[in-house]
Amino acid sequence: MRPATRAVHAGRPPHAADQPLNVPITMASTYVAGGDREYGRYANPSWTAFEDALGELEGGRCLSFASGLAAVATVLDLVGLDQVVVAPRHAYNGSLMQLADLEARGRLRTRLVDIADTAAVVEACADAALLWIESPTNPAMEVADIAVLTEAAHEAGAQVVVDNTFATPVLQQPLDLGADLVLHSATKYLAGHSDLLMGALVTRDDALHDVLKGRRDLVGGIPGAFEAWLALRGLRTLPLRVERAQANAMELVRRLEERVGVKEVRYPGFGAMISIVLADAATADRLTGGTSLWVHATSLGGVESTFERRRRWRSEPTTIPEGLVRMSVGIEDVEDLWEDLDAALPSH
Ligand SMILES: Cc1ncc(COP(=O)(O)O)c(C=O)c1O
């Protein structure tokens, strides 16, 4: 089956008389003893349906979490005391903050790299336990050579996790490129409607799956049943939404590259995330405060177009330009998106 068909059909009850087409929301903290579920921290049928579907799209076994950062914490928890994690200097700032916090408390060591500089990343992996890849990076939009980096990291004895939040399995399947683990903020494109938080990890390695499941059972970073049900409902249209949002993004990139006042357009050539650089913070703030359709908001991957000046967050790396606006292109009509943007961009 192709991805668009998988997205629609995976994680459904069997085609048998009286079965509902969708797995119902199971609100249960506990199950009658003697089966596999037992307790609500270990299992829930609404999670399982979402996990089956995302697992099929990424090509592995999926575990869902309360948020993307709960999934990040679960992976970093596997790193041994004082071991080295190689990570992009422009990864999502929440992931960087977790790494910095663990390093400050003497738990592990972090080596930050330019993830697009393959030779430098390979060199940094020499004594690493984990290579953290995010590609494209949020919000610098750098792209990693996942296959080459994964092979080199494995040779050095490191495991590889890829945060696939921006690309989604529609555009990039890191497990096929050799990665050990795929991570998602399902909050973003997978759920797709800016109405819930959830995270996910996917792997083909059964032993790794069981270790991660064990950590989730113990720590309890589990999603709610309603969130999982909603996320699966969103996932059904993922390929359609990504296709439309990407087409909109490509058209906007073409126009933004020719627009006076836009100093730089950062677009990796795929996906629906764009970063533009304007003259300074004040110019960028005038843009984000001057539109009626584009919503000034953090987060991304919803059906509606949103944008924000990333340096308004004090935790954002200072190597991100003050005037950088990260844009999450939605599925609206591209002409409406352009008219709204064009009117709010600087006139020179
Ligand atoms: C690339 C990336 N990874 C992880 C996360 C964290 O996910 P969550 O907000 O669901 O905890 C985010 C959130 O913005 C993100 O953009």
Short mmCIF file of N, CA and C and ligand atoms in Angstrom, two decimals, residues 66-70 72 92 94-95 134 136 138 163 165-166 183-188 197-199 298-300 310 326, ligand 1:
data_model
loop_
_atom_site.label_atom_id
_atom_site.label_comp_id
_atom_site.label_asym_id
_atom_site.label_seq_id
_atom_site.Cartn_x
_atom_site.Cartn_y
_atom_site.Cartn_z
N ALA A 66 2.93 11.81 25.90
CA ALA A 66 2.09 12.96 26.24
C ALA A 66 2.41 14.20 25.40
N SER A 67 3.65 14.32 24.94
CA SER A 67 4.08 15.47 24.13
C SER A 67 5.36 15.07 23.41
N GLY A 68 5.78 15.92 22.47
CA GLY A 68 7.06 15.68 21.81
C GLY A 68 8.19 15.68 22.82
N LEU A 69 8.15 16.63 23.76
CA LEU A 69 9.24 16.72 24.73
C LEU A 69 9.26 15.54 25.71
N ALA A 70 8.11 14.92 25.96
CA ALA A 70 8.10 13.69 26.77
C ALA A 70 8.84 12.59 26.02
N VAL A 72 11.26 13.19 23.79
CA VAL A 72 12.67 13.61 23.83
C VAL A 72 13.31 13.16 25.15
N TYR A 92 15.39 22.14 17.74
CA TYR A 92 14.28 22.76 18.47
C TYR A 92 14.76 23.16 19.87
N GLY A 94 13.54 23.45 22.76
CA GLY A 94 13.14 22.62 23.91
C GLY A 94 14.06 21.41 24.04
N SER A 95 14.44 20.82 22.90
CA SER A 95 15.37 19.68 22.94
C SER A 95 16.73 20.16 23.44
N GLU A 134 18.04 16.49 13.64
CA GLU A 134 16.76 17.11 13.34
C GLU A 134 16.94 17.64 11.93
N PRO A 136 14.52 18.99 8.41
CA PRO A 136 15.21 20.27 8.57
C PRO A 136 15.16 20.74 10.03
N ASN A 138 14.74 23.36 13.20
CA ASN A 138 13.75 24.36 13.59
C ASN A 138 14.44 25.47 14.37
N ASP A 163 14.58 13.55 14.62
CA ASP A 163 13.34 14.29 14.86
C ASP A 163 12.76 14.62 13.48
N THR A 165 9.73 15.81 12.79
CA THR A 165 8.52 16.63 12.95
C THR A 165 8.25 17.51 11.73
N PHE A 166 9.29 18.15 11.18
CA PHE A 166 9.09 19.08 10.07
C PHE A 166 8.75 18.34 8.77
N LEU A 183 11.56 10.39 15.96
CA LEU A 183 10.83 11.12 17.01
C LEU A 183 9.89 12.12 16.35
N HIS A 184 8.71 12.29 16.95
CA HIS A 184 7.76 13.30 16.46
C HIS A 184 7.18 14.12 17.59
N SER A 185 7.02 15.41 17.33
CA SER A 185 6.02 16.17 18.05
C SER A 185 4.76 15.97 17.22
N ALA A 186 3.89 15.04 17.67
CA ALA A 186 2.65 14.76 16.93
C ALA A 186 1.67 15.92 17.05
N THR A 187 1.99 16.82 17.97
CA THR A 187 1.28 18.10 18.13
C THR A 187 1.17 18.85 16.80
N LYS A 188 2.18 18.65 15.94
CA LYS A 188 2.34 19.48 14.74
C LYS A 188 1.59 18.86 13.54
N LEU A 197 -1.66 18.21 22.27
CA LEU A 197 -0.23 17.92 22.35
C LEU A 197 -0.03 16.41 22.43
N MET A 198 0.91 15.90 21.66
CA MET A 198 1.27 14.48 21.72
C MET A 198 2.64 14.28 21.11
N GLY A 199 3.31 13.20 21.50
CA GLY A 199 4.61 12.87 20.92
C GLY A 199 4.64 11.42 20.51
N THR A 298 3.08 30.66 18.26
CA THR A 298 4.14 29.66 18.20
C THR A 298 3.53 28.34 17.72
N SER A 299 4.32 27.30 17.69
CA SER A 299 3.91 26.00 17.17
C SER A 299 3.72 26.07 15.66
N LEU A 300 3.33 24.97 15.05
CA LEU A 300 3.36 24.85 13.60
C LEU A 300 2.61 23.59 13.17
N ARG A 310 11.28 34.13 16.00
CA ARG A 310 11.75 33.14 16.97
C ARG A 310 12.56 33.73 18.11
N ARG A 326 9.73 32.58 11.42
CA ARG A 326 9.47 31.20 10.98
C ARG A 326 7.99 31.10 10.58
C1 LIG B 1 11.05 19.89 15.89
C2 LIG B 1 10.33 19.78 17.20
N1 LIG B 1 10.59 18.73 18.00
C3 LIG B 1 9.98 18.59 19.20
C4 LIG B 1 9.08 19.54 19.66
C5 LIG B 1 8.44 19.38 21.02
O1 LIG B 1 7.13 18.92 20.90
P1 LIG B 1 5.94 19.26 21.92
O2 LIG B 1 5.70 20.74 21.87
O3 LIG B 1 4.81 18.42 21.38
O4 LIG B 1 6.38 18.84 23.28
C6 LIG B 1 8.77 20.65 18.86
C7 LIG B 1 7.82 21.67 19.33
O5 LIG B 1 7.76 22.77 18.81
C8 LIG B 1 9.42 20.76 17.60
O6 LIG B 1 9.18 21.81 16.78
#
